[in-house]
Amino acid sequence: MHTDYLTNPESYKQLEEYFFEIFNNELQKRRSIAKDFTSPHYSAHFADGTPFMDANPIFSAKNTRTGNILRVVITEDVSEYAINHNSIDDFEELCLIMKISDISLAQQDISSWIADQKE
């Protein structure tokens, strides 16, 4: 899926939309309150509006109630799907890092992160 995402702006946009759709679908499934989340959380554009197109992050969200952050990164510089927990300004960031071939693995972790925000 979209293996040319680093060189093709249309493929990159489709990947952004793919993760945004997963996130919104999981919000609905879990009956989470959408206004408790902002997405994107991290800017993925230069000051002139040009996208970075480096897929770091391809998707991000922040729970405005808990302050916790979700970041999804696609890179070919990783040997396998990875989950990192980072502390940023006393809040937790869940960072999902994967190759393009592993993007389907992220849905469960996105769903779990959303569920954890209700606790």
Short mmCIF file of C-alpha atoms in Angstrom, two decimals:
data_model
loop_
_atom_site.label_atom_id
_atom_site.label_comp_id
_atom_site.label_asym_id
_atom_site.label_seq_id
_atom_site.Cartn_x
_atom_site.Cartn_y
_atom_site.Cartn_z
CA MET A 1 0.00 0.00 0.00
CA HIS A 2 1.40 3.36 -1.05
CA THR A 3 5.06 2.29 -1.07
CA ASP A 4 5.87 5.52 -2.92
CA TYR A 5 4.58 7.67 -0.04
CA LEU A 6 7.88 9.56 0.37
CA THR A 7 7.95 10.72 -3.24
CA ASN A 8 4.28 10.88 -4.22
CA PRO A 9 2.21 13.58 -2.47
CA GLU A 10 -1.05 11.82 -3.34
CA SER A 11 0.09 8.55 -1.75
CA TYR A 12 1.27 10.44 1.31
CA LYS A 13 -2.10 12.19 1.64
CA GLN A 14 -3.89 8.83 1.33
CA LEU A 15 -1.78 7.42 4.17
CA GLU A 16 -2.62 10.40 6.36
CA GLU A 17 -6.30 9.86 5.58
CA TYR A 18 -5.98 6.12 6.26
CA PHE A 19 -4.81 6.73 9.84
CA PHE A 20 -7.28 9.56 10.39
CA GLU A 21 -10.10 7.22 9.32
CA ILE A 22 -8.88 4.44 11.62
CA PHE A 23 -8.72 6.91 14.50
CA ASN A 24 -12.21 8.29 13.89
CA ASN A 25 -13.71 4.82 13.44
CA GLU A 26 -12.17 3.68 16.72
CA LEU A 27 -13.49 6.80 18.48
CA GLN A 28 -16.99 5.92 17.28
CA LYS A 29 -16.68 2.22 18.20
CA ARG A 30 -15.56 3.10 21.70
CA ARG A 31 -18.12 5.89 22.02
CA SER A 32 -15.35 8.30 22.90
CA ILE A 33 -16.01 12.01 22.82
CA ALA A 34 -14.34 13.38 19.69
CA LYS A 35 -13.98 16.88 21.15
CA ASP A 36 -11.65 15.41 23.81
CA PHE A 37 -9.07 14.83 21.04
CA THR A 38 -7.14 17.11 18.72
CA SER A 39 -5.59 15.80 15.55
CA PRO A 40 -3.09 16.42 14.26
CA HIS A 41 -1.22 17.24 17.44
CA TYR A 42 2.22 17.64 15.86
CA SER A 43 2.67 19.95 12.91
CA ALA A 44 3.63 18.08 9.77
CA HIS A 45 4.11 21.19 7.62
CA PHE A 46 6.71 23.87 7.09
CA ALA A 47 5.75 27.48 7.83
CA ASP A 48 4.74 27.98 4.18
CA GLY A 49 2.28 25.06 4.39
CA THR A 50 4.40 22.56 2.48
CA PRO A 51 4.11 19.11 4.11
CA PHE A 52 7.27 17.55 5.57
CA MET A 53 6.36 14.26 3.85
CA ASP A 54 8.75 12.30 6.07
CA ALA A 55 6.00 10.31 7.86
CA ASN A 56 7.32 11.34 11.27
CA PRO A 57 4.57 11.55 12.20
CA ILE A 58 2.12 10.36 9.58
CA PHE A 59 -0.57 10.77 12.26
CA SER A 60 -0.76 12.30 15.71
CA ALA A 61 -3.47 13.03 18.24
CA LYS A 62 -3.69 14.44 21.73
CA ASN A 63 -6.32 13.83 24.36
CA THR A 64 -7.07 17.32 25.66
CA ARG A 65 -8.45 15.95 28.92
CA THR A 66 -5.52 13.67 29.86
CA GLY A 67 -2.77 15.42 27.89
CA ASN A 68 -1.62 12.08 26.48
CA ILE A 69 -0.35 11.90 22.91
CA LEU A 70 -0.45 9.29 20.15
CA ARG A 71 2.16 9.47 17.39
CA VAL A 72 2.37 7.13 14.38
CA VAL A 73 5.64 7.01 12.43
CA ILE A 74 6.38 5.15 9.20
CA THR A 75 10.03 4.49 8.43
CA GLU A 76 11.99 1.80 6.65
CA ASP A 77 14.79 2.25 9.22
CA VAL A 78 13.17 -0.10 11.73
CA SER A 79 13.53 -3.88 11.77
CA GLU A 80 10.04 -4.57 13.11
CA TYR A 81 6.89 -2.92 14.40
CA ALA A 82 7.75 -1.09 17.62
CA ILE A 83 5.85 0.56 20.45
CA ASN A 84 7.62 3.25 22.46
CA HIS A 85 6.35 4.99 25.57
CA ASN A 86 7.80 8.46 26.07
CA SER A 87 7.27 11.03 28.79
CA ILE A 88 6.74 14.56 27.48
CA ASP A 89 6.02 17.41 29.89
CA ASP A 90 4.58 14.99 32.48
CA PHE A 91 2.31 13.38 29.89
CA GLU A 92 2.58 10.03 28.15
CA GLU A 93 3.26 9.72 24.45
CA LEU A 94 2.60 6.40 22.75
CA CYS A 95 4.71 6.21 19.61
CA LEU A 96 3.97 3.46 17.08
CA ILE A 97 6.84 2.94 14.64
CA MET A 98 6.55 0.71 11.60
CA LYS A 99 7.52 -0.05 8.05
CA ILE A 100 4.92 0.69 5.39
CA SER A 101 4.30 -3.06 5.10
CA ASP A 102 3.25 -3.21 8.78
CA ILE A 103 0.67 -0.41 8.93
CA SER A 104 -2.22 -2.81 9.50
CA LEU A 105 -0.68 -3.68 12.88
CA ALA A 106 -1.34 -0.20 14.26
CA GLN A 107 -5.14 -0.35 14.43
CA GLN A 108 -5.29 -2.44 17.62
CA ASP A 109 -2.78 -0.19 19.39
CA ILE A 110 -4.66 2.93 18.31
CA SER A 111 -7.87 1.40 19.63
CA SER A 112 -6.23 0.47 22.94
CA TRP A 113 -4.76 3.96 23.33
CA ILE A 114 -8.20 5.51 22.84
CA ALA A 115 -9.67 3.14 25.44
CA ASP A 116 -6.91 4.01 27.90
CA GLN A 117 -7.88 7.69 27.70
CA LYS A 118 -11.24 6.91 29.33
CA GLU A 119 -9.65 5.52 32.49
#
